[in-house]
Short mmCIF file of N, CA and C in Angstrom, two decimals:
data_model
loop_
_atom_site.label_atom_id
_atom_site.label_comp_id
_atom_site.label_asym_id
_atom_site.label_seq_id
_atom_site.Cartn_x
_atom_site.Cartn_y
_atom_site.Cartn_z
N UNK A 21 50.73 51.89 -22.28
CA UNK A 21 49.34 51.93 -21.87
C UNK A 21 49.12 51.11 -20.60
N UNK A 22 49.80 49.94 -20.33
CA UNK A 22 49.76 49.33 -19.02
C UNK A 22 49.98 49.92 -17.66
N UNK A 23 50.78 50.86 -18.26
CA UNK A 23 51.71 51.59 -16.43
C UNK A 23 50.85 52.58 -16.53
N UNK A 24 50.11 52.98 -17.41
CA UNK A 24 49.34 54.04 -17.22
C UNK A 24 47.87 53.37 -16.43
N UNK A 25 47.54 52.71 -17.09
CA UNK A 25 46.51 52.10 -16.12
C UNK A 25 47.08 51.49 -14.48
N UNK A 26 48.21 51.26 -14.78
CA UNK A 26 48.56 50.58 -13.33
C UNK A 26 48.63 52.09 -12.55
N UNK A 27 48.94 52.63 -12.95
CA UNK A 27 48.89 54.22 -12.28
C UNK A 27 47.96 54.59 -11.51
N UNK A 28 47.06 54.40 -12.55
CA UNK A 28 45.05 55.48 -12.14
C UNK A 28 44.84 53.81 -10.95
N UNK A 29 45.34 52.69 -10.93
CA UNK A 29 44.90 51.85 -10.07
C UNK A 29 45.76 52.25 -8.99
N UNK A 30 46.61 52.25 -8.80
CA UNK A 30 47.78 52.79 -7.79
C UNK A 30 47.16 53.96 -7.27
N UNK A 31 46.90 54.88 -7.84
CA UNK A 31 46.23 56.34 -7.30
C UNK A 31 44.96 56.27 -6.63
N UNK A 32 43.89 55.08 -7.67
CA UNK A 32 42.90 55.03 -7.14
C UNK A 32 43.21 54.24 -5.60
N UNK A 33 43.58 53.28 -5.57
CA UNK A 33 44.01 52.86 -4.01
C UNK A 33 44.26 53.51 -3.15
N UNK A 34 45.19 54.79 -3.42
CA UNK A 34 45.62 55.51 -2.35
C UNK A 34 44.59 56.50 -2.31
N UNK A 35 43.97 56.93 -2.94
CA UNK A 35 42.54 57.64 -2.60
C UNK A 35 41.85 57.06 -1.77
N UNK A 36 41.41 55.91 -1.68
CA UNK A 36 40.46 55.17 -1.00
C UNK A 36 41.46 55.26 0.42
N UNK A 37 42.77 54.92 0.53
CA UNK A 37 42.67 54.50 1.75
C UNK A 37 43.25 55.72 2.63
N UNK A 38 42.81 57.08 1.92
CA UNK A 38 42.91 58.37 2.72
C UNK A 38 41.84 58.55 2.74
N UNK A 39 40.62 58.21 1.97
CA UNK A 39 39.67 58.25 2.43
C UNK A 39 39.02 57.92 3.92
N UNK A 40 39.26 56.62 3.77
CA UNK A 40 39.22 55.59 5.01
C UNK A 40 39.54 55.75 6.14
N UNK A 41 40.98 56.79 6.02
CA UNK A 41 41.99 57.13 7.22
C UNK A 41 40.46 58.14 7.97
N UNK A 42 40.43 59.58 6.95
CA UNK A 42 39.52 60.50 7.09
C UNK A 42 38.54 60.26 7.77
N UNK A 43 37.74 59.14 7.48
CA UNK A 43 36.61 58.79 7.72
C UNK A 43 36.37 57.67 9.13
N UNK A 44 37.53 56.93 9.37
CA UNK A 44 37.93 56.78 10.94
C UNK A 44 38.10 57.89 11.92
N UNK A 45 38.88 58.71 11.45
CA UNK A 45 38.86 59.95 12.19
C UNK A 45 37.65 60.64 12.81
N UNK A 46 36.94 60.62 11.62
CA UNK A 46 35.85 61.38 11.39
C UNK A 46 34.76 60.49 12.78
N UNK A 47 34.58 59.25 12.71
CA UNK A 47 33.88 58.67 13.86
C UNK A 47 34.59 58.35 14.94
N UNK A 48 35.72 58.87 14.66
CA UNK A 48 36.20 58.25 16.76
C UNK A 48 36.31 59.88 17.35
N UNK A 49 36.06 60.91 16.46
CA UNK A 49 35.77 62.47 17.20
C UNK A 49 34.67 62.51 17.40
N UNK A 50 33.61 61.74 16.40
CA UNK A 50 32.27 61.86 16.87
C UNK A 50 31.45 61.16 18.14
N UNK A 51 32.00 59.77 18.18
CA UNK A 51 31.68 59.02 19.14
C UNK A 51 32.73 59.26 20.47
N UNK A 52 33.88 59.38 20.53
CA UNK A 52 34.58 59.86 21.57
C UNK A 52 34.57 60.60 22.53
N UNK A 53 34.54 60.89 23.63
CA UNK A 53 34.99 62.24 24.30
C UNK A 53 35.47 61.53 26.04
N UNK A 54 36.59 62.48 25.81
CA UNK A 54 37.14 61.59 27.03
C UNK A 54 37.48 60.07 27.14
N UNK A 55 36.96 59.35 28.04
CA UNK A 55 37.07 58.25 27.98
C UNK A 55 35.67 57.49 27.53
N UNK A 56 35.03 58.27 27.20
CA UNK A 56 33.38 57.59 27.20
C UNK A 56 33.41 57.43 25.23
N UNK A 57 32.49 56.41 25.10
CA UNK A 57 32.41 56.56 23.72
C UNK A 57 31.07 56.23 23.06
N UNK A 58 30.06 56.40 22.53
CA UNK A 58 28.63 56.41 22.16
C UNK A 58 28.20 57.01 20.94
N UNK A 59 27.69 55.89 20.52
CA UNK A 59 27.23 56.26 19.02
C UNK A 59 25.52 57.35 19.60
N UNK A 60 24.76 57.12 20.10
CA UNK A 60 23.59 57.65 20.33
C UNK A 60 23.45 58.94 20.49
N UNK A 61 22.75 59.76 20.05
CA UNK A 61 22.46 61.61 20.28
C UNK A 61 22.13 61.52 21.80
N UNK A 62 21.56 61.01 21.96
CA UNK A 62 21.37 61.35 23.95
C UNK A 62 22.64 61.74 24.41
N UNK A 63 23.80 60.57 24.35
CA UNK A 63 24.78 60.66 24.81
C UNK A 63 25.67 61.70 24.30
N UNK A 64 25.27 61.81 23.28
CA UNK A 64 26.20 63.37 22.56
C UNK A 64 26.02 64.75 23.03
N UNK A 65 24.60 64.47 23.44
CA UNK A 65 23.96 66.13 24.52
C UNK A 65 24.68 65.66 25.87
N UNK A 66 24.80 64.57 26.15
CA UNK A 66 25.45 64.38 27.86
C UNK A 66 27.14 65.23 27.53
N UNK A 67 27.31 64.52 26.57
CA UNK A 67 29.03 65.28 26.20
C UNK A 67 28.96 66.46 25.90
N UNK A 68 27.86 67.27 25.38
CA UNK A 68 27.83 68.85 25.13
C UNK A 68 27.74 69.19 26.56
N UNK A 69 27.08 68.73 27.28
CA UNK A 69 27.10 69.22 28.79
C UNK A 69 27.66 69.42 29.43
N UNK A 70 28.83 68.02 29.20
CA UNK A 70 30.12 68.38 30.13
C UNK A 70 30.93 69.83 29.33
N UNK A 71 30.90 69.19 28.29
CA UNK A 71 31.59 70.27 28.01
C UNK A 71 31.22 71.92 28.06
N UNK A 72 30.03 72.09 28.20
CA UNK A 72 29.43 72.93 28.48
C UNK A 72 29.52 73.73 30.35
N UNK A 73 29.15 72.41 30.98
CA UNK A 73 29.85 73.07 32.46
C UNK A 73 31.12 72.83 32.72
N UNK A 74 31.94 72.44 32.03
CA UNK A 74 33.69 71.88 32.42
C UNK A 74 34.26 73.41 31.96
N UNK A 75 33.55 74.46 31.88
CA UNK A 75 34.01 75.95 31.25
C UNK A 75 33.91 76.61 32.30
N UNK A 76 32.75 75.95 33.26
CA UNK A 76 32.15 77.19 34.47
C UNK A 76 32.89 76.65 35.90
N UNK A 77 33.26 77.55 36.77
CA UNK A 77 33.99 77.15 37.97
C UNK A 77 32.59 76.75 39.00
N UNK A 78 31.82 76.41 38.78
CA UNK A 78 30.28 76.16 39.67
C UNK A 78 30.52 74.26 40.04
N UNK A 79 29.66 74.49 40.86
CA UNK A 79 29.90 73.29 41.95
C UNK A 79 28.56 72.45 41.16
N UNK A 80 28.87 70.96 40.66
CA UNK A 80 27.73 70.65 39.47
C UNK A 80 27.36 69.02 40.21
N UNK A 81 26.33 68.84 40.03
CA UNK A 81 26.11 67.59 40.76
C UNK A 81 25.16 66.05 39.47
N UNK A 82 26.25 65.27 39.19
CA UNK A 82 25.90 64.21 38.51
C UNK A 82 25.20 63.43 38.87
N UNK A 83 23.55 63.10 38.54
CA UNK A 83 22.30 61.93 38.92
C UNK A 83 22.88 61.05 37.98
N UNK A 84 22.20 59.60 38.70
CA UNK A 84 21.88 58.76 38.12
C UNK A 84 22.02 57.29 38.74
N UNK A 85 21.48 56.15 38.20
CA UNK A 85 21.63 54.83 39.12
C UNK A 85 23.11 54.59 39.57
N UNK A 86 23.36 53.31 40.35
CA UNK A 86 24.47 52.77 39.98
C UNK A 86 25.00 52.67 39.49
N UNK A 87 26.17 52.37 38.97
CA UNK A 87 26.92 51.95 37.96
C UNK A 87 26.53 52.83 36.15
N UNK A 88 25.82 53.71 36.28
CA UNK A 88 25.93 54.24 35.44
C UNK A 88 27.10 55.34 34.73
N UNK A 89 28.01 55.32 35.49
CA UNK A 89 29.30 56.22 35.00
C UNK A 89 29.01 57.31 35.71
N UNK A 90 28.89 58.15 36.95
CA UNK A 90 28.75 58.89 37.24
C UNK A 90 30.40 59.73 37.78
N UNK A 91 31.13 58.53 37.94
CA UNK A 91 32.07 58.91 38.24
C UNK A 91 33.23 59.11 36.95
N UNK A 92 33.08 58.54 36.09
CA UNK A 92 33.55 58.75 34.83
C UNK A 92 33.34 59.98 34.18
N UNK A 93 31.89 60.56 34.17
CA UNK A 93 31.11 61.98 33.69
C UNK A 93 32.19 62.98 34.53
N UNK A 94 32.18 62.81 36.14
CA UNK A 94 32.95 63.71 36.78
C UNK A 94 34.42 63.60 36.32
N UNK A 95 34.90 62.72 36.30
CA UNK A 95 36.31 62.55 35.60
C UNK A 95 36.33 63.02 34.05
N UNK A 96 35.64 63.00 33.50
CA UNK A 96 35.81 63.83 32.11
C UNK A 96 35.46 65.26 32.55
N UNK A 97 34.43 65.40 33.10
CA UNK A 97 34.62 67.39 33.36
C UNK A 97 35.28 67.68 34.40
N UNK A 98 36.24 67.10 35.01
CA UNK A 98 37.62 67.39 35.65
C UNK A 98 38.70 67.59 33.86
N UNK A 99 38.80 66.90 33.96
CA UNK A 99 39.95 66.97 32.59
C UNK A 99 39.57 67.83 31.83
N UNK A 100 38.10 68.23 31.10
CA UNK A 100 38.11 69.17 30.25
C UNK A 100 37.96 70.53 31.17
N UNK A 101 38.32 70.37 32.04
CA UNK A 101 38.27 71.76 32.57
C UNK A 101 39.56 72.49 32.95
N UNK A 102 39.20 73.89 33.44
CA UNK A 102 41.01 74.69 33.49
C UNK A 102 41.35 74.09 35.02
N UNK A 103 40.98 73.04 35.66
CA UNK A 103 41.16 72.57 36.80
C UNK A 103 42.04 71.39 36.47
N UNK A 104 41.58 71.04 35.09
CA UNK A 104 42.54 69.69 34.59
C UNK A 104 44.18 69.07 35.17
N UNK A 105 44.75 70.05 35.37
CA UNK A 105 45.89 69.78 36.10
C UNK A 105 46.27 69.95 37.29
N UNK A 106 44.77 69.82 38.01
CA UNK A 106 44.79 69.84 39.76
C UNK A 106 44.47 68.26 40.29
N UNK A 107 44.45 67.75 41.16
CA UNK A 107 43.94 66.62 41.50
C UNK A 107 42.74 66.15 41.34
N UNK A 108 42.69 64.70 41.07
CA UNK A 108 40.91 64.89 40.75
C UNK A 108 40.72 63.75 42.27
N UNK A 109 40.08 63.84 42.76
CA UNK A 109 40.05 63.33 44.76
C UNK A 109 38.83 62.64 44.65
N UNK A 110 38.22 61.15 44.89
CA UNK A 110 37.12 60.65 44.96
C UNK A 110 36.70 60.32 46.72
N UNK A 111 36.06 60.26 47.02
CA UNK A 111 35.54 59.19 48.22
C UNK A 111 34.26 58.64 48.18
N UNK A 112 33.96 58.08 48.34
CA UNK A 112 32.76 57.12 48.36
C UNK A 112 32.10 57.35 49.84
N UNK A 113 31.21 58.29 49.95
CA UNK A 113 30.54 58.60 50.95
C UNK A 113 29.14 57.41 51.63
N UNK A 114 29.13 56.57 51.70
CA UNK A 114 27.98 55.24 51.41
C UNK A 114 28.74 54.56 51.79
N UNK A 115 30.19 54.09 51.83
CA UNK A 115 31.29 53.63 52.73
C UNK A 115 31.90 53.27 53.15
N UNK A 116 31.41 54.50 54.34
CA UNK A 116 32.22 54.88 55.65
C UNK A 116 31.64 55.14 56.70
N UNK A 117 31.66 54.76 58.08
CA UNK A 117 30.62 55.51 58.68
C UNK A 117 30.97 56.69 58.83
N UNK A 118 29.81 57.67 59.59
CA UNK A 118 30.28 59.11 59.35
C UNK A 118 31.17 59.18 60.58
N UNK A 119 31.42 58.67 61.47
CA UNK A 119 33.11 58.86 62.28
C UNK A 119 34.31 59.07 61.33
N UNK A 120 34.64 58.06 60.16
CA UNK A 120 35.42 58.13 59.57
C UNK A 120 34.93 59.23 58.72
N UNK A 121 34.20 59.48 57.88
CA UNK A 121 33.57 60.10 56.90
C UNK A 121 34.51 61.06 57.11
N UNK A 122 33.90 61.88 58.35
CA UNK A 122 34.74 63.30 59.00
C UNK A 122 35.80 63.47 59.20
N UNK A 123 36.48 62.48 59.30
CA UNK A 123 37.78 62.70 59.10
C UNK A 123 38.39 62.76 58.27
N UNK A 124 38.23 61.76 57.25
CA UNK A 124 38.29 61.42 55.73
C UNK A 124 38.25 62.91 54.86
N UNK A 125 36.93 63.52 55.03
CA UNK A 125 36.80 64.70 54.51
C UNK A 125 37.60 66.03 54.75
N UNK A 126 37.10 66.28 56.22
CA UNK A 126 38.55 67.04 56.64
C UNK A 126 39.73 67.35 57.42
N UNK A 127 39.93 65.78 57.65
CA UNK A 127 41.70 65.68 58.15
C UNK A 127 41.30 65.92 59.30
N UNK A 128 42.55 65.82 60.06
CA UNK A 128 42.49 66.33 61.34
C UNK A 128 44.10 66.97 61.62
N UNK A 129 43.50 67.36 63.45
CA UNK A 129 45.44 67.50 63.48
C UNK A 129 45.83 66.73 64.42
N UNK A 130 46.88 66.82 65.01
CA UNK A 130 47.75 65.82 65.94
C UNK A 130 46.72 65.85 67.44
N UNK A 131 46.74 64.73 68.11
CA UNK A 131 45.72 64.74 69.01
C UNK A 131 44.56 64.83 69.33
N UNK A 132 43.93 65.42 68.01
CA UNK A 132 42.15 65.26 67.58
C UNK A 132 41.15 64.16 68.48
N UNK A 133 42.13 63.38 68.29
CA UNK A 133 41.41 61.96 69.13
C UNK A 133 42.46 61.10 69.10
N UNK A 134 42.11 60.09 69.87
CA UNK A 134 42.89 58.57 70.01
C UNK A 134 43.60 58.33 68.52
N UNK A 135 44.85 58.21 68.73
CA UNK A 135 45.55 57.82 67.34
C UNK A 135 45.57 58.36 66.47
N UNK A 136 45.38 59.65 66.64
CA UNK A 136 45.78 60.45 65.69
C UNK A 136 46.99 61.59 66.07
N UNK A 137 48.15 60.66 65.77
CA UNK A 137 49.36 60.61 66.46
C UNK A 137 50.20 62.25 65.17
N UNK A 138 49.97 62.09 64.07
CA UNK A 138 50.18 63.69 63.45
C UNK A 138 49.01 64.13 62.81
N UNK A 139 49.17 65.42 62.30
CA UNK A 139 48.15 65.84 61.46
C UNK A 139 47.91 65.47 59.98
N UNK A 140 46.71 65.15 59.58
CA UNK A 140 46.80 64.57 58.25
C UNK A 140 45.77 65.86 57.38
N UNK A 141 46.13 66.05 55.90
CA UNK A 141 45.09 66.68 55.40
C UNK A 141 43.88 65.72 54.87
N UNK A 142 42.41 66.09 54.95
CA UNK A 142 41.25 65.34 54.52
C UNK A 142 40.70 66.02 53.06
N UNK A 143 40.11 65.28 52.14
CA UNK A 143 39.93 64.81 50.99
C UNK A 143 39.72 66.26 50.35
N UNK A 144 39.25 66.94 50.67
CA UNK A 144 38.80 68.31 50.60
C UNK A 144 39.94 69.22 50.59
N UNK A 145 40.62 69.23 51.36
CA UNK A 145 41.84 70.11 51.20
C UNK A 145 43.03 69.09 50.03
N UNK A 146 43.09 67.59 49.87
CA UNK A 146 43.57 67.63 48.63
C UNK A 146 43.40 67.68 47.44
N UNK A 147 41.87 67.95 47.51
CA UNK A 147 41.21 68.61 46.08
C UNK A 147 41.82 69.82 46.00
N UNK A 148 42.19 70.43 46.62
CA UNK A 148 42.34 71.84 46.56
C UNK A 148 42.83 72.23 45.16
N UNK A 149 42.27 72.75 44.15
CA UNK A 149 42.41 73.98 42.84
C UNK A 149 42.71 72.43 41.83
N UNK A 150 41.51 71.60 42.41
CA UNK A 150 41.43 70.17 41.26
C UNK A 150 39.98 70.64 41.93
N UNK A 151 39.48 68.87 41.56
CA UNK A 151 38.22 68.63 41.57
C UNK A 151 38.29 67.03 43.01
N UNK A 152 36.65 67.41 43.88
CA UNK A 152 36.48 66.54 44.86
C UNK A 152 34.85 65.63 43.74
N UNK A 153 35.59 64.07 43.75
CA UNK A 153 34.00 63.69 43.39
C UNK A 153 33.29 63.06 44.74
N UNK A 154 32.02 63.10 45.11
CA UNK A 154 31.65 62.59 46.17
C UNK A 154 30.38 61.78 45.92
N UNK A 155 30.70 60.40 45.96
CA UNK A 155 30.10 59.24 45.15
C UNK A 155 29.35 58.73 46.67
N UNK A 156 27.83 58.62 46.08
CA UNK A 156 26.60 58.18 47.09
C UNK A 156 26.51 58.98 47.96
N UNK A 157 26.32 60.37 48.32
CA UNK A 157 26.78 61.65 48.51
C UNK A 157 24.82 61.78 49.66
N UNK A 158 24.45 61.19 48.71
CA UNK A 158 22.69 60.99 49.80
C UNK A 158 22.71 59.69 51.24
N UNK A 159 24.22 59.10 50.89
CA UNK A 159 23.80 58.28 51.97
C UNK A 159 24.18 58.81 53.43
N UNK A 160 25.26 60.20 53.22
CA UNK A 160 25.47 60.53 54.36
C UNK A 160 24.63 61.56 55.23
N UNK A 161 24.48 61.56 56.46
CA UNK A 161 24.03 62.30 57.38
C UNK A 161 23.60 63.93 57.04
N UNK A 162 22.22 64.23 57.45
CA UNK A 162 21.95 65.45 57.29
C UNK A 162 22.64 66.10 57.87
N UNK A 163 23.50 66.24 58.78
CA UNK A 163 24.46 67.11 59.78
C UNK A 163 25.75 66.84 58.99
N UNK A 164 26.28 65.68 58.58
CA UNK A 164 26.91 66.27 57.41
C UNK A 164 27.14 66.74 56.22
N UNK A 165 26.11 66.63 55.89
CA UNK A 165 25.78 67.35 54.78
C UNK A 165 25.56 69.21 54.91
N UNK A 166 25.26 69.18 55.95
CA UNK A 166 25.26 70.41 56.39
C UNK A 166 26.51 70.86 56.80
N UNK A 167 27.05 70.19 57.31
CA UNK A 167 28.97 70.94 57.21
C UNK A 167 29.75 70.85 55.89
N UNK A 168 29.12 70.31 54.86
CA UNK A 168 30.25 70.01 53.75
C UNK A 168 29.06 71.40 52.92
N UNK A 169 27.92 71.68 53.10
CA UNK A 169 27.43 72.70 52.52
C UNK A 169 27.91 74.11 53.00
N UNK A 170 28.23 74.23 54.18
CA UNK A 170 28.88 75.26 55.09
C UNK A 170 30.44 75.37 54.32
N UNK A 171 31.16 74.29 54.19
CA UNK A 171 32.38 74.22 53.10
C UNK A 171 32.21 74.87 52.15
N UNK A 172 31.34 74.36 51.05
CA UNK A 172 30.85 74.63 49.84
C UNK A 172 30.62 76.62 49.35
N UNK A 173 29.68 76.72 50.75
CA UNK A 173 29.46 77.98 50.65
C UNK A 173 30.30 79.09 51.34
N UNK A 174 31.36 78.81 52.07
CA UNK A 174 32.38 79.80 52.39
C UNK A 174 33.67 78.95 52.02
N UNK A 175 33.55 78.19 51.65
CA UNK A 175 35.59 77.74 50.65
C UNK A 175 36.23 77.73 51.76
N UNK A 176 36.03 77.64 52.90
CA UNK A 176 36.62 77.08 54.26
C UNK A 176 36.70 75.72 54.40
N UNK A 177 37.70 74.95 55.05
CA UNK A 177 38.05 73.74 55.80
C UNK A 177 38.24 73.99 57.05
N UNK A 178 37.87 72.91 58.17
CA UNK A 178 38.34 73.56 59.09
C UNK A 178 38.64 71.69 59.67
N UNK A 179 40.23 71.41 59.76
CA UNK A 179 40.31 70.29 60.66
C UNK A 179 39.87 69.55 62.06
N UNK A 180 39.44 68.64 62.11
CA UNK A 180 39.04 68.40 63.53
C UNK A 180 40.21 68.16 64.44
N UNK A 181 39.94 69.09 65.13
CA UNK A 181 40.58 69.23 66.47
C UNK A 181 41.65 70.37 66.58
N UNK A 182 40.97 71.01 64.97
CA UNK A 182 41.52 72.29 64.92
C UNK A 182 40.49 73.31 64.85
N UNK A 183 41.24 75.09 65.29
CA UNK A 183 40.50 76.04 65.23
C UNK A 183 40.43 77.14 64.52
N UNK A 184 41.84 76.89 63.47
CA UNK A 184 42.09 77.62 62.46
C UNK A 184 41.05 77.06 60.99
N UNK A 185 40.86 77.83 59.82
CA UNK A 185 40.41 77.57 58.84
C UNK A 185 41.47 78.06 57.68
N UNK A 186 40.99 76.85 56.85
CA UNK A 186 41.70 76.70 55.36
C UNK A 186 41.19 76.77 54.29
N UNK A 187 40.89 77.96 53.29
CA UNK A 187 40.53 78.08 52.22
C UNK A 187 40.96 77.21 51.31
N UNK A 188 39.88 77.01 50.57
CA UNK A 188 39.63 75.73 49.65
C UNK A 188 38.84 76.07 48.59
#
């Protein structure tokens, strides 16, 4: 009668602590995604979202203050997306001035200007079939913004101090 009770205690233990296992599981899928983790429903519709546009090949643009993870949001719908195993390319547009900016963005080639002794590719062409994040994206110039929208909308690059174009 002893080992029989030591039994149903033995069993009962290991019930509980598959329970337990289960039920860890059960909250680090719920609170998890990516690298972000949040107990709150707000934040659980932010994660349906990504996951929701990390499906669509559309060009998606993340608000919000400072330091609020904006670049993290873009780094999780890089990864959950079929782009996941392309580069994921940041620059911080806020800075740089826009001399550099432009170059930064799209490269140049040999002789472009002073010291630019070979051709380099810019941020945009090493996103290429990944993802470009472009962090403080309002601080730069309406004229560039207007060439990176000209990008956007024909999937062209075109290097400075070049006259050929590069689909992107």
């Amino acid at each position: 009668r002893r080992s029989s009770d030591l039994t149903r205690l033995v069993l009962e233990k290991a019930g509980f602590y598959t329970e337990i296992r289960q039920l860890r599981r059960q909250l680090k899928a719920g609170y998890f995604f990516g690298r972000m983790q949040s107990r709150s429903p707000e934040m659980h519709r932010v994660f349906e979202t990504i996951r929701t546009v990390a499906s669509t090949d559309a060009t998606i643009v993340v608000e919000g203050e400072t330091g609020t993870g904006k670049e993290l949001v873009a780094s999780t719908i890089h990864h959950q997306s079929a782009r996941k195993d392309g580069p994921f390319v940041t620059i911080n547009c806020g800075g740089l001035p826009e001399s550099l900016l432009e170059g930064e963005l799209f490269g140049h080639e040999r002789g472009a200007f002073t010291g630019a002794d070979q051709p380099r590719l810019g941020k945009i062409e090493l996103a290429h079939r990944g993802t470009l994040f472009l962090d403080e994206i309002e601080n730069m110039s309406l004229s560039m913004q207007a060439k990176l929208l000209l990008v956007l909308h024909n999937q062209k690059v075109q290097r400075l101090g070049s006259s050929a174009w590069t689909r992107v």
